[in-house]
Tab-separated table of C-alpha atoms and ligand atoms in Angstrom:
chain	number	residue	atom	x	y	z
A	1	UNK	CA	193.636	96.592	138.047
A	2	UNK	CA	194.446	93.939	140.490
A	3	UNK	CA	196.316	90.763	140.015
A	4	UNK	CA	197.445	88.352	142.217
A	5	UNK	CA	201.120	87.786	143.945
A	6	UNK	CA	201.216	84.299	145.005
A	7	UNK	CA	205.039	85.661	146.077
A	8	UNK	CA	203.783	88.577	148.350
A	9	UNK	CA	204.312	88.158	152.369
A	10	UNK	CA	201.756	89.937	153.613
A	11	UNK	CA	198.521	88.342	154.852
A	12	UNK	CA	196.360	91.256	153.584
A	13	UNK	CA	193.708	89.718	151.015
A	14	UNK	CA	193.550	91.248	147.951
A	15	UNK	CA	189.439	90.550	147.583
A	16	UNK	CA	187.074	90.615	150.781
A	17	UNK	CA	183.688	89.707	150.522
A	18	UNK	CA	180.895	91.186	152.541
A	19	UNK	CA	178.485	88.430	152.251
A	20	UNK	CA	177.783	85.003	151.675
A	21	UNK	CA	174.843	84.414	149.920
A	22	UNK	CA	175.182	82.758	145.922
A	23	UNK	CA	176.421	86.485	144.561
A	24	UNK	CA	179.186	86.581	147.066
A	25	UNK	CA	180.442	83.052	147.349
A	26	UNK	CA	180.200	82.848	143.437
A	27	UNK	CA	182.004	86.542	143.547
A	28	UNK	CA	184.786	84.675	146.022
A	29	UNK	CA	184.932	81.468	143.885
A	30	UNK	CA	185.488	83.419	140.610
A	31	UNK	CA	188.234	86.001	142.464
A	32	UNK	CA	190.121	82.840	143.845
A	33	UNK	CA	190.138	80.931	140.121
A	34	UNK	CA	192.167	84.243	139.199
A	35	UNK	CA	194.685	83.945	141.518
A	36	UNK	CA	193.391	86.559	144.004
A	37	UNK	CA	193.401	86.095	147.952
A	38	UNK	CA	189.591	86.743	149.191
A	39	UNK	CA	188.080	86.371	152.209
A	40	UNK	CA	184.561	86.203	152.981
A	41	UNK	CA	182.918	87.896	156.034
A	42	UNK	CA	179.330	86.419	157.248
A	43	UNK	CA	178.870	85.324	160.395
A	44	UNK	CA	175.903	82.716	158.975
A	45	UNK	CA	176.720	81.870	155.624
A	46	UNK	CA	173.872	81.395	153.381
A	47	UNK	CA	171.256	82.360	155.923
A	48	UNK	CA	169.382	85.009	153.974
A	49	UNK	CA	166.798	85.494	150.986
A	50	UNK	CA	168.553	82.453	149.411
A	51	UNK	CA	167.719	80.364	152.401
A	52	UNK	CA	164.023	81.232	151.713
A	53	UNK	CA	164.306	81.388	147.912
A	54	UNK	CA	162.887	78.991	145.515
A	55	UNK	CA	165.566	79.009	143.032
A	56	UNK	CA	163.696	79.689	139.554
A	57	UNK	CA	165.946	80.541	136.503
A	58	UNK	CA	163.367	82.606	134.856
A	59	UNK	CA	164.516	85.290	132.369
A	60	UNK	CA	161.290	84.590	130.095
A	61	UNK	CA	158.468	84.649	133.004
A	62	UNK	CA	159.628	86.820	135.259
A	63	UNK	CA	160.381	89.999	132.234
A	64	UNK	CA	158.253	92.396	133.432
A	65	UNK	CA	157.047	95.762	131.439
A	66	UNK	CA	158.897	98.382	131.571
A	67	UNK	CA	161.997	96.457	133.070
A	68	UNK	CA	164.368	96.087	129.704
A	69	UNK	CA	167.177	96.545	130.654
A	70	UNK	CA	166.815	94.049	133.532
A	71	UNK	CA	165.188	91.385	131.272
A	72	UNK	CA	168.517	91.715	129.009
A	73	UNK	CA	170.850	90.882	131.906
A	74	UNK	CA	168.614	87.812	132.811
A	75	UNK	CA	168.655	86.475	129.905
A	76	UNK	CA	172.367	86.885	129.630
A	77	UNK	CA	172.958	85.371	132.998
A	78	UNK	CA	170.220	82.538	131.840
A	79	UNK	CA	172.822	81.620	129.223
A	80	UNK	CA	175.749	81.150	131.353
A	81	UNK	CA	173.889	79.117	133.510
A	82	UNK	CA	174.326	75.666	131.996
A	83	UNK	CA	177.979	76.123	131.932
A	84	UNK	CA	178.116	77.686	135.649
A	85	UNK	CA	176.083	74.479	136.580
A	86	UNK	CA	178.602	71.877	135.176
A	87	UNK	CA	181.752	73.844	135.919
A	88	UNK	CA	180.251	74.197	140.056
A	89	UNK	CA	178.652	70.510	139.974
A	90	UNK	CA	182.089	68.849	138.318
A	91	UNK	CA	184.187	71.016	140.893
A	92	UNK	CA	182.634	70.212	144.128
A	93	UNK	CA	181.205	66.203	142.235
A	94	UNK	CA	177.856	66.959	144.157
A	95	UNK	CA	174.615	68.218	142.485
A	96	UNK	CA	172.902	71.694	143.117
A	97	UNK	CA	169.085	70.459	141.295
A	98	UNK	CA	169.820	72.219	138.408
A	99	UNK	CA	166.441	71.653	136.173
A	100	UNK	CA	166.006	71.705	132.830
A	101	UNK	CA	162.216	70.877	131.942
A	102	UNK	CA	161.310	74.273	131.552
A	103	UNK	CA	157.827	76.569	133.386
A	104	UNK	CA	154.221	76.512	132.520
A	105	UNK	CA	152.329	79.941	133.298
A	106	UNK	CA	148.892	78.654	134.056
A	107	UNK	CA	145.483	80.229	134.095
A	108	UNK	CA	142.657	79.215	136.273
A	109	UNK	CA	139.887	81.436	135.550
A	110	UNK	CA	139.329	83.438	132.232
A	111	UNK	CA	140.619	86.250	134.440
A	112	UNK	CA	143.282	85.111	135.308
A	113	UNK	CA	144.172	83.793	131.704
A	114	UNK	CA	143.495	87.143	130.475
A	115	UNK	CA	146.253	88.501	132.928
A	116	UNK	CA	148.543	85.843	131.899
A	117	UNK	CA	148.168	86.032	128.354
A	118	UNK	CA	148.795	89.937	128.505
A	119	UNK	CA	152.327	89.208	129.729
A	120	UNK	CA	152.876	86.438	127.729
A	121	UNK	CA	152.371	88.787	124.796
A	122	UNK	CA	154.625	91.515	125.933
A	123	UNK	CA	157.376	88.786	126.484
A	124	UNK	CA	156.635	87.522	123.182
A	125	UNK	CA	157.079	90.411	121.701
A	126	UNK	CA	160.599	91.063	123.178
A	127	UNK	CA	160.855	87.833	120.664
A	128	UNK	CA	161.728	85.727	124.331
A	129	UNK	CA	160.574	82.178	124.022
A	130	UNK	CA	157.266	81.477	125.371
A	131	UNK	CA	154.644	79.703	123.296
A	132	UNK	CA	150.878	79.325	124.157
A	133	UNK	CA	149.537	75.803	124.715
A	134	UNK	CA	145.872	74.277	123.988
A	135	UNK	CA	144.079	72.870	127.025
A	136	UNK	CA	145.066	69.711	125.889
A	137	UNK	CA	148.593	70.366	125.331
A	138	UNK	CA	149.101	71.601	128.956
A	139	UNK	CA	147.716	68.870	130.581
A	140	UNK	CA	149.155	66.050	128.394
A	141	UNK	CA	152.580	68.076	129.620
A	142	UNK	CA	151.087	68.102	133.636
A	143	UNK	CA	147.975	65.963	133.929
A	144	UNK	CA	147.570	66.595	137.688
A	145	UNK	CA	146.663	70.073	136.433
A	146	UNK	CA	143.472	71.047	138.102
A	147	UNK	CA	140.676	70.581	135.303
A	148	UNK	CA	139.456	73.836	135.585
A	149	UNK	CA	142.619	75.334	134.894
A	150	UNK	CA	141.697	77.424	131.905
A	151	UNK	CA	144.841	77.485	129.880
A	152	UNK	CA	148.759	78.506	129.508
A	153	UNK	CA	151.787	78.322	128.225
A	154	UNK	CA	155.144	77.129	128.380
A	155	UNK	CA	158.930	78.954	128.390
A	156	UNK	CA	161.012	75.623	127.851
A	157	UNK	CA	164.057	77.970	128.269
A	158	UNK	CA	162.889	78.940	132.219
A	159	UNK	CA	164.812	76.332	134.567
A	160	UNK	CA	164.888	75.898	137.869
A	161	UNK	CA	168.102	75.025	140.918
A	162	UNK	CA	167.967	74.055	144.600
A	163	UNK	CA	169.351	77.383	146.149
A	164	UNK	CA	170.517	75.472	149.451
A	165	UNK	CA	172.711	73.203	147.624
A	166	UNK	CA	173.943	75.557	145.438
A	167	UNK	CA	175.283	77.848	148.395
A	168	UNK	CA	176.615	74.171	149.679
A	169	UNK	CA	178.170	73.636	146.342
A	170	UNK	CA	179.862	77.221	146.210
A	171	UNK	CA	181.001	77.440	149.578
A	172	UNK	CA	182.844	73.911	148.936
A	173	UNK	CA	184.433	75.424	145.591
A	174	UNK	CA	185.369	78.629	147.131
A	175	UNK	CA	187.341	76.619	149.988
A	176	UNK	CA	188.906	74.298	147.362
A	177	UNK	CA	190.092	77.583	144.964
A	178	UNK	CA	191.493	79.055	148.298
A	179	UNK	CA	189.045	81.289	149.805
A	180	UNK	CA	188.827	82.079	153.805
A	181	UNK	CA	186.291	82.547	156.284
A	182	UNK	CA	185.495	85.193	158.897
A	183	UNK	CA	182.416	84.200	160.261
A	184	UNK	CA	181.966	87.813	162.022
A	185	UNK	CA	179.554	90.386	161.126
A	186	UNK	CA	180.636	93.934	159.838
A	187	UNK	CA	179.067	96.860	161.278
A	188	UNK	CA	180.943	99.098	158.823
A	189	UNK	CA	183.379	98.979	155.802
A	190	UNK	CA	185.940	101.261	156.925
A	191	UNK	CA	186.555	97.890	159.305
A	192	UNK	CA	187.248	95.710	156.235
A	193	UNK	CA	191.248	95.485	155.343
A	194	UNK	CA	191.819	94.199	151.628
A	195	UNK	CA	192.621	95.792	148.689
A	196	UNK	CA	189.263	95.715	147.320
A	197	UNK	CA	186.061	94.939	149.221
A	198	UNK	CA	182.790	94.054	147.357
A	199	UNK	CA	179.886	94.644	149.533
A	200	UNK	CA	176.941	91.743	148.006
A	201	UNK	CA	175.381	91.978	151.905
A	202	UNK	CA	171.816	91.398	150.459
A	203	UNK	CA	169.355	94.135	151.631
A	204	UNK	CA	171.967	94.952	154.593
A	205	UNK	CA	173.719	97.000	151.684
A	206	UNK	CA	171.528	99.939	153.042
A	207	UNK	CA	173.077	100.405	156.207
A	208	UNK	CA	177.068	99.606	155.057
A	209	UNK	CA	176.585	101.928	151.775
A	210	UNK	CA	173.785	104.058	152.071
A	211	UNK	CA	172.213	102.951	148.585
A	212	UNK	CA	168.700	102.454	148.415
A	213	UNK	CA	168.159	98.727	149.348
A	214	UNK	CA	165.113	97.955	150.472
A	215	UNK	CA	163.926	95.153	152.164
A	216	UNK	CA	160.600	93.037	150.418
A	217	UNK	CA	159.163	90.335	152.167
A	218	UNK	CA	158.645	87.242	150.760
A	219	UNK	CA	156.616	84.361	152.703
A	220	UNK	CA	157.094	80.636	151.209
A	221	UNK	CA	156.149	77.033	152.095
A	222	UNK	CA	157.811	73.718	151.354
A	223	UNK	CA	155.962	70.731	150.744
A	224	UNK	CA	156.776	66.990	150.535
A	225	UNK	CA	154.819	64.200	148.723
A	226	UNK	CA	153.729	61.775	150.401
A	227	UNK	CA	155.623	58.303	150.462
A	228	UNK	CA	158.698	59.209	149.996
A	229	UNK	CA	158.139	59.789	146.362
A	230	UNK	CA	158.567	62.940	143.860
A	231	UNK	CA	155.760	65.445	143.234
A	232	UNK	CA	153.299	64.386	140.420
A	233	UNK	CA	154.666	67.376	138.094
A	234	UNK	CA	157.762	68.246	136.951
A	235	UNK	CA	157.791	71.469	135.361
A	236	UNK	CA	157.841	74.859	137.460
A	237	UNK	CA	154.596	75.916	137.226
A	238	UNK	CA	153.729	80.054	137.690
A	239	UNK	CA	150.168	80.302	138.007
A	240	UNK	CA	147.660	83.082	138.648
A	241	UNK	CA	144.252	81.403	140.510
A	242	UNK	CA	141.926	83.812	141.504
A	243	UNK	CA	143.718	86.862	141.094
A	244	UNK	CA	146.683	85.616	143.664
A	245	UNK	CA	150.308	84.778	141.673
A	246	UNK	CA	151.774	81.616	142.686
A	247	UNK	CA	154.583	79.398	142.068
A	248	UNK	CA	155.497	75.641	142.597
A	249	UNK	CA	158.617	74.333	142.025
A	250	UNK	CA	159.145	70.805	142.033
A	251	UNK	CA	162.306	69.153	143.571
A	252	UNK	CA	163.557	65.480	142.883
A	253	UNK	CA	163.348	64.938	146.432
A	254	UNK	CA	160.051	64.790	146.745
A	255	UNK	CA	159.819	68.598	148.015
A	256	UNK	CA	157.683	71.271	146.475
A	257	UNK	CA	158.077	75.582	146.752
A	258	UNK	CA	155.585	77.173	146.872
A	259	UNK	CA	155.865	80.874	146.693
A	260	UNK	CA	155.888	83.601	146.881
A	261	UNK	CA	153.879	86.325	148.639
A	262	UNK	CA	155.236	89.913	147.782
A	263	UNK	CA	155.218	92.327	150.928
A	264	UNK	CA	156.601	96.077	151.541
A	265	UNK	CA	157.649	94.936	155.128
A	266	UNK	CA	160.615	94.298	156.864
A	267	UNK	CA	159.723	91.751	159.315
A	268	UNK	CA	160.131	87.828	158.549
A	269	UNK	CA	157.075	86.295	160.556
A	270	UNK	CA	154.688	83.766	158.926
A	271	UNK	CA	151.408	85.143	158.876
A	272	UNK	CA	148.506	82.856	158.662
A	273	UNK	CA	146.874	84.746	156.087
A	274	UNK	CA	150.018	84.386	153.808
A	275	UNK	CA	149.802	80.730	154.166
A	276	UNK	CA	147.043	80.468	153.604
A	277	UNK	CA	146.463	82.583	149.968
A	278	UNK	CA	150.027	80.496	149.015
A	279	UNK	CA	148.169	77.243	149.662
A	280	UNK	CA	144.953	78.065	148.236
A	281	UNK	CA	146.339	79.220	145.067
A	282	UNK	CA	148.154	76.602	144.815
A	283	UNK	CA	145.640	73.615	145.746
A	284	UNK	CA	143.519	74.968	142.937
A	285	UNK	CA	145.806	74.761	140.269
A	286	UNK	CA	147.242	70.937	141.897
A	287	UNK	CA	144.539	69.741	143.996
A	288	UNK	CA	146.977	66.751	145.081
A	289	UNK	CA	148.706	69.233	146.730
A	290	UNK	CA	146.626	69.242	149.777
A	291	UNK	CA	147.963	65.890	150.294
A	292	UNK	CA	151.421	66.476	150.490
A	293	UNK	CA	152.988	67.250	154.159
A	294	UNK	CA	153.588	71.133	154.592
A	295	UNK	CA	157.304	70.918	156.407
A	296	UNK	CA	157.992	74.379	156.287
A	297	UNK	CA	156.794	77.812	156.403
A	298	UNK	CA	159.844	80.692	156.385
A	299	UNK	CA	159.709	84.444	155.310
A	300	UNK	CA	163.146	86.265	154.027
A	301	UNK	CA	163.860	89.441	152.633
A	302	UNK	CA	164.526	90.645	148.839
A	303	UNK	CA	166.920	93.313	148.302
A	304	UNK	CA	164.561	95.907	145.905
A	305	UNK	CA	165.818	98.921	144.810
A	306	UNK	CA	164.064	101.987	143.618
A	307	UNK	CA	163.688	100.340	139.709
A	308	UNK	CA	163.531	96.935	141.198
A	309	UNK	CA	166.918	96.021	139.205
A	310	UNK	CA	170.565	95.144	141.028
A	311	UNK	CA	173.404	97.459	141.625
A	312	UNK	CA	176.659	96.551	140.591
A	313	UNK	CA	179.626	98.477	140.589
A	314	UNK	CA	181.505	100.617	142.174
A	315	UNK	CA	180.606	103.148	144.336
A	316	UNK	CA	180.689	106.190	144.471
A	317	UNK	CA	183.152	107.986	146.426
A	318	UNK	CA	184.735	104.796	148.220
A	319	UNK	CA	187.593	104.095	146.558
A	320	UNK	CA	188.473	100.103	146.605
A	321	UNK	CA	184.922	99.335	147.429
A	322	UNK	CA	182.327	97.399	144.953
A	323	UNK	CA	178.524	96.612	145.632
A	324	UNK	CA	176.865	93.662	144.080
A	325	UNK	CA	173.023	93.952	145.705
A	326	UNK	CA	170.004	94.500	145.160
A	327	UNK	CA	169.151	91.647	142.849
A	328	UNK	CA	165.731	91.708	144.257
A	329	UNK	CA	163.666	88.590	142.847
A	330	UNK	CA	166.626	87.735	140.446
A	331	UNK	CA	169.357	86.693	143.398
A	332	UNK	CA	169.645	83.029	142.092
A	333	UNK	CA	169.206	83.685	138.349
A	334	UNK	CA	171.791	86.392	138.215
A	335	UNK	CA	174.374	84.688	140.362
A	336	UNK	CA	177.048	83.552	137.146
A	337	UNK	CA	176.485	87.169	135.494
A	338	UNK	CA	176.679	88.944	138.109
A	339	UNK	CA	180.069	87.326	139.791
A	340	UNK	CA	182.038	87.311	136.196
A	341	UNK	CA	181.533	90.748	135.976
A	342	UNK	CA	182.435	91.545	139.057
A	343	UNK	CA	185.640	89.487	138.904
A	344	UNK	CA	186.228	91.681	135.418
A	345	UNK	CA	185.698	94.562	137.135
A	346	UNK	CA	188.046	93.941	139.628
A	347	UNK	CA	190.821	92.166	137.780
A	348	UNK	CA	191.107	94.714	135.093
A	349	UNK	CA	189.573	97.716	136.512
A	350	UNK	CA	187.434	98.303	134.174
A	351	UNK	CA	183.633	97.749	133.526
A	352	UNK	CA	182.010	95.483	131.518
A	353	UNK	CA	178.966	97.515	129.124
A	354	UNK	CA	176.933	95.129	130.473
A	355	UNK	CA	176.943	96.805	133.619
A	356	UNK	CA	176.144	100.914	132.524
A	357	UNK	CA	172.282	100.335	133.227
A	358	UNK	CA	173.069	98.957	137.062
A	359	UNK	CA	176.024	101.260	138.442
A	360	UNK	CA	175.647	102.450	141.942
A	361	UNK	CA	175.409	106.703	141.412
A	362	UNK	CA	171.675	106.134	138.733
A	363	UNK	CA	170.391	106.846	142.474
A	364	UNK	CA	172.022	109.752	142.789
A	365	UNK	CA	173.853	110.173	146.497
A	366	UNK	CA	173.468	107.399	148.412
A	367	UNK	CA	170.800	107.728	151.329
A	368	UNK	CA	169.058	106.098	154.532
A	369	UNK	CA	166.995	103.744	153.868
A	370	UNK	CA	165.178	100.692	156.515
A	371	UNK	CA	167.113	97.836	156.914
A	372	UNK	CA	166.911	94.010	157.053
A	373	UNK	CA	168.488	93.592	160.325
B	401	LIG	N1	161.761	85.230	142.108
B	401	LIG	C1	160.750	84.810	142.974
B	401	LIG	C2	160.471	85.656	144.121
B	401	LIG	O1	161.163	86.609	144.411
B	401	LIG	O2	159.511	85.370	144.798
């Protein structure tokens, strides 16, 4: 159990942070509301898979079979994100593009519809909220649907936030509540001094704890529409064109995400043949897309694990030391869950049940694994 001492002397922090991506500035933020004294260590705040990422709150569209337990802790992190979006957005009086118009999963071939639907069903029956739509339906909700998109369906409870500001946002509230900076890399945690040290390092978790974090690329483009204007849709739209998975996020701004390509590699170059299955799937399901200016073209790295869901706890063997990683595609979604129960954890020393299905020793001991870096 750890409390703070606002009367104590010493400079030693009671909290440091190994990372400062949205789980460990949001970890920081929450320590500091309690009273705590955390530091963060990153020597480029922000710089990782959540520079890259596209920010979609998806807990309905992105429950996969055979990935309960995971699904469960989306959906509970989905929930607190309305609240973590006020409480961050009235804190820091800046917005973060928090979204609320909900995803369509789109078809473009029978094929693909088929593949679609089968998903759809299984999330259905987890009784999650996603209702199919007639051909008419989905394009009177997106009319610069391609017309030979063959159908879909829409999760209105699948939002979307811009993960740049959001870092911006926490790093401001973190600073406000108290927290420091050392902008300095660590090699290992034995050189971390604090009273408890939560390692949320992204997929360089690997090399400072010897779980089994594994690096998956991810290659994305951003878009702008042209004029100065916003995109001609507003929902996120996940579609499947041609066998290739896609998704397009919308931003007020005018930009548009495209994502996301899905590689066992470890390497962040842009490949032209990544580009250029992102932008054909996607110009077939929004032909007005090949309009709009591509601007950028950036590959980062998921942390996966071995059942593709985070680790969260402590671990074992390292007394004083807590991982938050491995949130693989889920970083953004499962920021608010993940950094109140690791604030729980640490201010009453004890674990939340939420937590049994992602502790640190399911992998058994901890091994080598390739890293990020
Ligand atoms: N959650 C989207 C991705 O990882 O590409």
């Amino acid at each position: 159990m750890l409390s703070g001492d606002p009367g104590r002397n010493d400079a030693r922090p009671d909290v440091a942070v190994v990372g400062a991506g949205p789980v460990g500035l949001a970890v920081a933020w929450r320590c500091a509301q309690r009273g705590l004294r955390v530091v963060v260590h990153d020597p480029a705040p922000g710089s990782g898979a959540s520079h890259v990422a596209a920010g979609m709150l998806s807990p309905v569209a992105e429950a996969y079979f055979g990935e309960h337990e995971l699904t469960g802790l989306l959906t509970e992190s989905a929930t607190r994100w309305p609240g973590f979006a006020a409480e961050l957005t009235g804190t820091v009086g800046a917005g973060i593009g928090y979204r609320t118009e909900g995803t369509l999963v789109v078809g473009l071939t029978a094929d693909d519809l088929a593949e679609a639907r089968r998903l759809w069903s299984y999330q259905q029956g987890l009784g999650l909220p996603i209702t199919p739509l007639r051909p008419s339906a989905l394009r009177d909700r997106e009319p610069a649907l391609a017309p030979r998109v063959r159908g879909g369906a829409v999760a209105p409870g699948d939002h979307q936030v811009d993960p740049r500001r959001l870092v911006a946002a926490l790093r401001t509230a973190a600073e406000r509540a108290g927290v420091r900076w050392r902008p300095a890399a660590v090699g290992s945690v034995s050189e971390v001094d604090a009273r408890v040290t939560v390692v949320a390092a992204g997929c360089g978790a690997a090399a400072l704890t010897g779980l089994p974090v594994r690096p998956v690329k991810g290659q994305v483009l951003r878009l702008r529409a042209p004029g100065g204007g916003p995109p001609g849709f507003r929902h996120v739209i996940r579609g499947y064109a041609d066998g290739e998975s896609v998704y397009l996020v919308p931003r007020d701004s005018g930009e548009v995400v495209v994502g996301a390509t899905v590689e066992e590699r470890a390497d962040t170059e842009v490949t032209a043949g990544g580009v250029l299955r992102l932008l054909r799937a996607a110009v077939d399901l929004l032909p007005e897309l090949a309009e709009y200016d591509l601007v950028e073209a950036t590959a980062g790295l998921r942390p996966g694990t071995p059942d593709n869901a985070p680790v969260i706890g402590a671990l074992p063997g390292r007394p004083g030391v807590l991982v938050a990683t491995g949130h693989h595609r889920h970083g953004i979604v499962l920021t608010p869950v993940t950094a109140d129960l690791v604030t729980e954890l640490i201010v009453t020393g004890e674990p939340d049940p939420l937590l049994a299905p992602f502790a640190p020793d399911r992998f058994g001991p901890t091994i080598e694994e390739e890293t990020c870096d």
